[in-house]
CSV table of C-alpha atoms in Angstrom, one decimal:
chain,number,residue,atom,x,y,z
A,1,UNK,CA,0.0,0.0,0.0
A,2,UNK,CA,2.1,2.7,-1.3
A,3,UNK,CA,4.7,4.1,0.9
A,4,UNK,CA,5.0,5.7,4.5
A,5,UNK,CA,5.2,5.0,8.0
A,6,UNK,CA,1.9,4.2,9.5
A,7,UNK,CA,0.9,7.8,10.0
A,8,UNK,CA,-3.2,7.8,9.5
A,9,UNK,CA,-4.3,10.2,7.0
A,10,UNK,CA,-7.7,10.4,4.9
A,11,UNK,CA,-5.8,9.8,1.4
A,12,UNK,CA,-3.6,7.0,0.8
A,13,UNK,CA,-1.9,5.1,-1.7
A,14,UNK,CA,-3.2,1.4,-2.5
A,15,UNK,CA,-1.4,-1.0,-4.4
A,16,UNK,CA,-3.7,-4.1,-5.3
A,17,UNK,CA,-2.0,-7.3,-4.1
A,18,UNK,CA,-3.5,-9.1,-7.0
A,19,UNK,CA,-2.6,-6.8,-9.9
A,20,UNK,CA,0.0,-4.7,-8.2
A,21,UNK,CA,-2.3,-1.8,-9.7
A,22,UNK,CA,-1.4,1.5,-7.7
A,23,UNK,CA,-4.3,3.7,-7.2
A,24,UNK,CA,-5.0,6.9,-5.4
A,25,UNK,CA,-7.9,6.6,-2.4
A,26,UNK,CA,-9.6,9.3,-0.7
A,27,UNK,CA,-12.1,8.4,2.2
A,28,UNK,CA,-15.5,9.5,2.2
A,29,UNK,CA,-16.4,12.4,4.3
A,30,UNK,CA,-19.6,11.9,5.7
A,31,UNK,CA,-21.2,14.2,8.9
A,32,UNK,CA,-20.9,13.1,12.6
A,33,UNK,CA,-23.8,13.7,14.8
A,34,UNK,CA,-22.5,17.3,15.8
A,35,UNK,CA,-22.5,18.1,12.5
A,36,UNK,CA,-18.8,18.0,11.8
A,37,UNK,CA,-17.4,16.6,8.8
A,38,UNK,CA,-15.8,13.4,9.6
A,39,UNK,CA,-13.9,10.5,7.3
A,40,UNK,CA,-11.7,7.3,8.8
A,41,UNK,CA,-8.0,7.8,9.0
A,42,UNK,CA,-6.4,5.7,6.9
A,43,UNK,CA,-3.2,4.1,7.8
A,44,UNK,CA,-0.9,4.8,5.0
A,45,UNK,CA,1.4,2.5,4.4
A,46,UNK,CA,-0.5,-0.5,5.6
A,47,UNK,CA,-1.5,-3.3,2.8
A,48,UNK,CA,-5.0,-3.6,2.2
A,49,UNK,CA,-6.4,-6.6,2.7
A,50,UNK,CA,-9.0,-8.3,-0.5
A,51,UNK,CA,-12.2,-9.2,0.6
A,52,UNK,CA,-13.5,-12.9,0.2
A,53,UNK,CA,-16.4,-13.0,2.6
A,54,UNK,CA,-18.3,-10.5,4.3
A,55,UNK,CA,-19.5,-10.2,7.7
A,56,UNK,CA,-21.5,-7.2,9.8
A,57,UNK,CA,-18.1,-6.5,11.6
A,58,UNK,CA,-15.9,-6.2,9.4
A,59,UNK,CA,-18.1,-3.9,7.0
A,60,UNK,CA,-17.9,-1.5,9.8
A,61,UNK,CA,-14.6,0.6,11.7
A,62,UNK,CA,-15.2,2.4,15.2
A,63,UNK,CA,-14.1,6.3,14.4
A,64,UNK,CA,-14.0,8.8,17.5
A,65,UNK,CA,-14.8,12.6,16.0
A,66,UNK,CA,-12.1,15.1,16.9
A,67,UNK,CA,-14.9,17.9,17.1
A,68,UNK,CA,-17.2,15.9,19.7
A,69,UNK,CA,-15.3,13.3,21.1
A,70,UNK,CA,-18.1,11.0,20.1
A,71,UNK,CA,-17.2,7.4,19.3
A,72,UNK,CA,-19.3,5.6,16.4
A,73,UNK,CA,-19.0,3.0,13.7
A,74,UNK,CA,-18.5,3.7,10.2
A,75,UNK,CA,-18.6,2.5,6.8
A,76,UNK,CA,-15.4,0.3,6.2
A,77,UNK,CA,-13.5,1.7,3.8
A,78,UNK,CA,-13.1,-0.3,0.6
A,79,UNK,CA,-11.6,0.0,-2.8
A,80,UNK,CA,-12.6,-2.0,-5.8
A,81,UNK,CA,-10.1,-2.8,-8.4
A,82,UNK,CA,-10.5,-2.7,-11.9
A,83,UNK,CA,-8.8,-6.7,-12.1
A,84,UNK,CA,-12.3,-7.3,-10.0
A,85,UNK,CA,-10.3,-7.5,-6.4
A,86,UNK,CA,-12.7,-5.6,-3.5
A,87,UNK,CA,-9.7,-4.3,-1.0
A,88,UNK,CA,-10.3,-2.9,2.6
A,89,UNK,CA,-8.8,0.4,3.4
A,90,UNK,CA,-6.6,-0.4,7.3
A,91,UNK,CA,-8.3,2.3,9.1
A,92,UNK,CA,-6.3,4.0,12.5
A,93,UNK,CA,-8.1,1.8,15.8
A,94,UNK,CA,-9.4,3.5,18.1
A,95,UNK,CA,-7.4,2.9,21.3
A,96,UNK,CA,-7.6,5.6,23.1
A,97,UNK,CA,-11.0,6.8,25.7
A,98,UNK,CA,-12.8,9.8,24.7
A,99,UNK,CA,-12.3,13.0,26.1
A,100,UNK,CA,-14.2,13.8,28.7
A,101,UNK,CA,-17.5,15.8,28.1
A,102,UNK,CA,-17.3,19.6,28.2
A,103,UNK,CA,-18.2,21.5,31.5
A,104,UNK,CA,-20.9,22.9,29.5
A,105,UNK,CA,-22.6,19.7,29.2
A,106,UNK,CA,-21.9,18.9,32.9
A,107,UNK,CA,-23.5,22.7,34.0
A,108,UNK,CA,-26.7,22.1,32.0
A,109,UNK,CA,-27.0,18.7,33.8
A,110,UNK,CA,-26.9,20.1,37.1
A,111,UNK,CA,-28.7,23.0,36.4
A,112,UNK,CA,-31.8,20.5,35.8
A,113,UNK,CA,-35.0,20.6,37.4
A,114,UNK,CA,-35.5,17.0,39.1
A,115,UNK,CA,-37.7,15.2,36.1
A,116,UNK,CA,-41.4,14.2,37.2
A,117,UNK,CA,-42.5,10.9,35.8
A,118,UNK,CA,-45.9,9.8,34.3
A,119,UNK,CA,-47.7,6.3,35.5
A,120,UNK,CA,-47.1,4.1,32.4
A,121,UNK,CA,-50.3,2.1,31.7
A,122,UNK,CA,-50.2,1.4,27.6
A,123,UNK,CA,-47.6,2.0,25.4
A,124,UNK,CA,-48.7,5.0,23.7
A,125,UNK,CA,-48.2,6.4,27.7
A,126,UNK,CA,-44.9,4.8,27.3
A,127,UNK,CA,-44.2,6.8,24.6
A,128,UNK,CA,-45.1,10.1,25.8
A,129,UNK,CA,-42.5,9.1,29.0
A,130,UNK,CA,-40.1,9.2,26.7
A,131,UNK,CA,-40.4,11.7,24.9
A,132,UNK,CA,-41.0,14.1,28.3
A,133,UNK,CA,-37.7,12.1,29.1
A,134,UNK,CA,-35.6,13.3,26.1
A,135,UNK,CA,-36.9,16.4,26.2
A,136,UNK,CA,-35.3,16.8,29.9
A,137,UNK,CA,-32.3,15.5,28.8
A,138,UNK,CA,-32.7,18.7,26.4
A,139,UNK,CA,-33.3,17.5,23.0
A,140,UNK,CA,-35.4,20.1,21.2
A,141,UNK,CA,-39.0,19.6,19.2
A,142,UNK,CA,-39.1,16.0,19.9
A,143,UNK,CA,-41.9,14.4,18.0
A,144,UNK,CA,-44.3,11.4,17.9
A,145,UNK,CA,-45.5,10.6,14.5
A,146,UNK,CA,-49.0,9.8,14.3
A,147,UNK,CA,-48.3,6.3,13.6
A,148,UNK,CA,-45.7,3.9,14.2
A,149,UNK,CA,-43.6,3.6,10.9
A,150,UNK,CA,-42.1,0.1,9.8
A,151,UNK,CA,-38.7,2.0,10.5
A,152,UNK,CA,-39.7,1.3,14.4
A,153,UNK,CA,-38.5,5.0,15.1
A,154,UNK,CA,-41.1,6.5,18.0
A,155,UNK,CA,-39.9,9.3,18.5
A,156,UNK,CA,-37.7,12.4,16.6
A,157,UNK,CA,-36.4,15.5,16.9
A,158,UNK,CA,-33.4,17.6,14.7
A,159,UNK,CA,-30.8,15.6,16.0
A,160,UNK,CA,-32.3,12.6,17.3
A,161,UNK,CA,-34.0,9.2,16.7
A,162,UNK,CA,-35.4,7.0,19.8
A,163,UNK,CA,-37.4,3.5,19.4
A,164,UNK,CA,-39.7,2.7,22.6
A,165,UNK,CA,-39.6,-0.7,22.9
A,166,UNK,CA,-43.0,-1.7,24.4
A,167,UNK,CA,-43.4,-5.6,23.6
A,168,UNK,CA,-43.2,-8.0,26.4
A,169,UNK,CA,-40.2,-9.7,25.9
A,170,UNK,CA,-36.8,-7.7,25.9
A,171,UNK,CA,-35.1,-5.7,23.1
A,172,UNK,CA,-33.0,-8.0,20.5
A,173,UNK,CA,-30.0,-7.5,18.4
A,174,UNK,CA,-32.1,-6.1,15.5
A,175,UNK,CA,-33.6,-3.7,17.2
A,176,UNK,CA,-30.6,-2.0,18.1
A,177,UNK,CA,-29.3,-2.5,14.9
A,178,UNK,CA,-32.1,-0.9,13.1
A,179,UNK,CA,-32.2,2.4,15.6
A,180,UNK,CA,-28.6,3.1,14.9
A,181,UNK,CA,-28.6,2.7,11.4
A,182,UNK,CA,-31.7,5.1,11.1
A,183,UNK,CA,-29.5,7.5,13.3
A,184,UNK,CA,-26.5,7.4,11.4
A,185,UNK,CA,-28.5,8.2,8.3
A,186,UNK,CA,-30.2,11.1,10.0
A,187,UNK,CA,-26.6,12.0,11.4
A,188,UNK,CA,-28.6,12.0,14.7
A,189,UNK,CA,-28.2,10.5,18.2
A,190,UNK,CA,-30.2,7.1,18.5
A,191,UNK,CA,-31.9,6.4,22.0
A,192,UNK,CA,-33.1,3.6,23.1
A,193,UNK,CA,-36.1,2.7,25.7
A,194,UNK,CA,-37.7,-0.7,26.8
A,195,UNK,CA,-40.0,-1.7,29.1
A,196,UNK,CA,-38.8,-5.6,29.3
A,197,UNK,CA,-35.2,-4.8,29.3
A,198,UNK,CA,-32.5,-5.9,26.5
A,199,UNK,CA,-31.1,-9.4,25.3
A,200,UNK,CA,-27.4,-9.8,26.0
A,201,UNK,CA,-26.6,-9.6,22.8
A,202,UNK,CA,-28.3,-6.4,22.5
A,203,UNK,CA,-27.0,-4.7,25.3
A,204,UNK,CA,-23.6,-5.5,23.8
A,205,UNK,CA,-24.0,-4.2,20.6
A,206,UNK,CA,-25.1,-1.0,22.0
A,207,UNK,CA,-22.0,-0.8,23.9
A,208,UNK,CA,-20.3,-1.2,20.7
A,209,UNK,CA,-22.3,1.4,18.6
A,210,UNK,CA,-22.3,3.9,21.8
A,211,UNK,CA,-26.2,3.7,21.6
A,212,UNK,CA,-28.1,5.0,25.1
A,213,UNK,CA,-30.0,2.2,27.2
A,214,UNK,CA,-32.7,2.8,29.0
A,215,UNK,CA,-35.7,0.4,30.5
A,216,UNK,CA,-38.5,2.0,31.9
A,217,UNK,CA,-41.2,0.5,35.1
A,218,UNK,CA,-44.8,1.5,35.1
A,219,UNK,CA,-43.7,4.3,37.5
A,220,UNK,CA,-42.5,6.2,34.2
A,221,UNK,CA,-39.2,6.9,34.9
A,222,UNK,CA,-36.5,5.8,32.6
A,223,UNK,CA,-33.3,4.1,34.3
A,224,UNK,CA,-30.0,4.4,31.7
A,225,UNK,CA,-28.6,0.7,31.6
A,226,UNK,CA,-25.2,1.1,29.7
A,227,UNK,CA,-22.5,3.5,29.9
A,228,UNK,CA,-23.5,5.8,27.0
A,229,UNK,CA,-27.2,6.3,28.6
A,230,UNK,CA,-24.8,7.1,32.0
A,231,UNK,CA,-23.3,9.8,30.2
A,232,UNK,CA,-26.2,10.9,28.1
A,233,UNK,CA,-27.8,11.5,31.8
A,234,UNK,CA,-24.5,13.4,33.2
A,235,UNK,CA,-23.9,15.7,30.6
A,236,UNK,CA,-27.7,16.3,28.6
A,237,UNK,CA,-27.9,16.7,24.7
């Protein structure tokens, strides 16, 4: 893959393994939920590697935004050869924890009123928890469409997607799966609520993705489960 040293950049040279074609790559630049522009740093210098079988980890990298500090998967990057090879791109890991979120964050927390709950008794009163819920944490013109679309999203606002899980078994994998993806589409946070909890699997892939947990009791008050709904609740939107 060209020449250098390991430093990660978002162009590199690629040399096809196959072919020994050279070609010049440039990541994609897409936006990161604050809005910044964002694209994987490539390691230049590091072979790419062809592609003989795909799986849902490998198609995606972990990328922490420089603007935000926010830590998210992204698109793998890939190259496809004109001798028909598919390369992926080695993209910089992400080894090191984020930054710690801004005092401003932490001062809006505090400055909180203490949030009132609502008795839960159907799902649509679920709902409506939530969404008072989100709106305390301070996300703006949260919305309820009038009715639930096939995308499973409840609830949305400008920078925000959130799926109320109301059935009576606990979250699976695809549910979590389905909620980010709508996020990162939306380039908006994705939010998660349950009233039966989350499958293990679940509650791992969220870790992974960064994606807030939170189960709710009939009392209506919703309970963050995972480290990013921790932090969500510390710092506000």
């Amino acid at each position: 893959m060209g020449t250098g040293s390991g430093e990660a950049t978002g162009t590199a040279r690629v040399r096809c393994p196959d072919c020994l074609r050279e070609h010049a790559y440039v990541a994609a630049v897409l936006p990161c939920a604050c809005g910044a522009p964002l694209a994987p740093p490539l390691l230049e210098g590091a072979p790419p590697e062809p592609i003989t079988h795909r799986t849902w980890s490998e198609d995606w990298v972990m990328v922490r935004c420089e603007a935000c500090g926010r830590r998210d998967e992204w698109p793998q990057p890939e190259l496809g050869c004109s001798c028909g090879a598919v390369l992926r791109i080695p993209v910089r890991p992400v080894s090191v924890s984020p930054p710690a979120a801004p005092a401003a964050g932490a001062g809006r927390a505090a400055a909180r009123p203490a949030f009132r709950p609502v008795t839960i008794r159907t799902a649509g009163d679920a709902v409506s928890a939530a969404a008072r819920y989100l709106d305390w944490l301070g996300f703006r013109n949260v919305r309820q469409p009038g009715r639930r679309p096939a995308s499973g999203i409840d609830l949305r606002g400008p920078d925000l997607v959130a799926g109320v899980q109301t059935a009576p078994r606990p979250a699976v994998l695809r549910d979590i799966e389905c909620l980010w993806l709508n996020g990162l589409s939306a380039s908006a946070v994705s939010v998660c609520f349950s009233l039966a909890g989350y499958a293990d699997e679940a509650r791992a892939r969220a870790d992974e993705l960064a994606v807030p947990l939170f189960v709710m009791d009939p009392t209506g008050a919703p309970q963050p489960v995972n480290a990013p709904a921790t932090e969500l609740v510390q710092t506000g939107a």
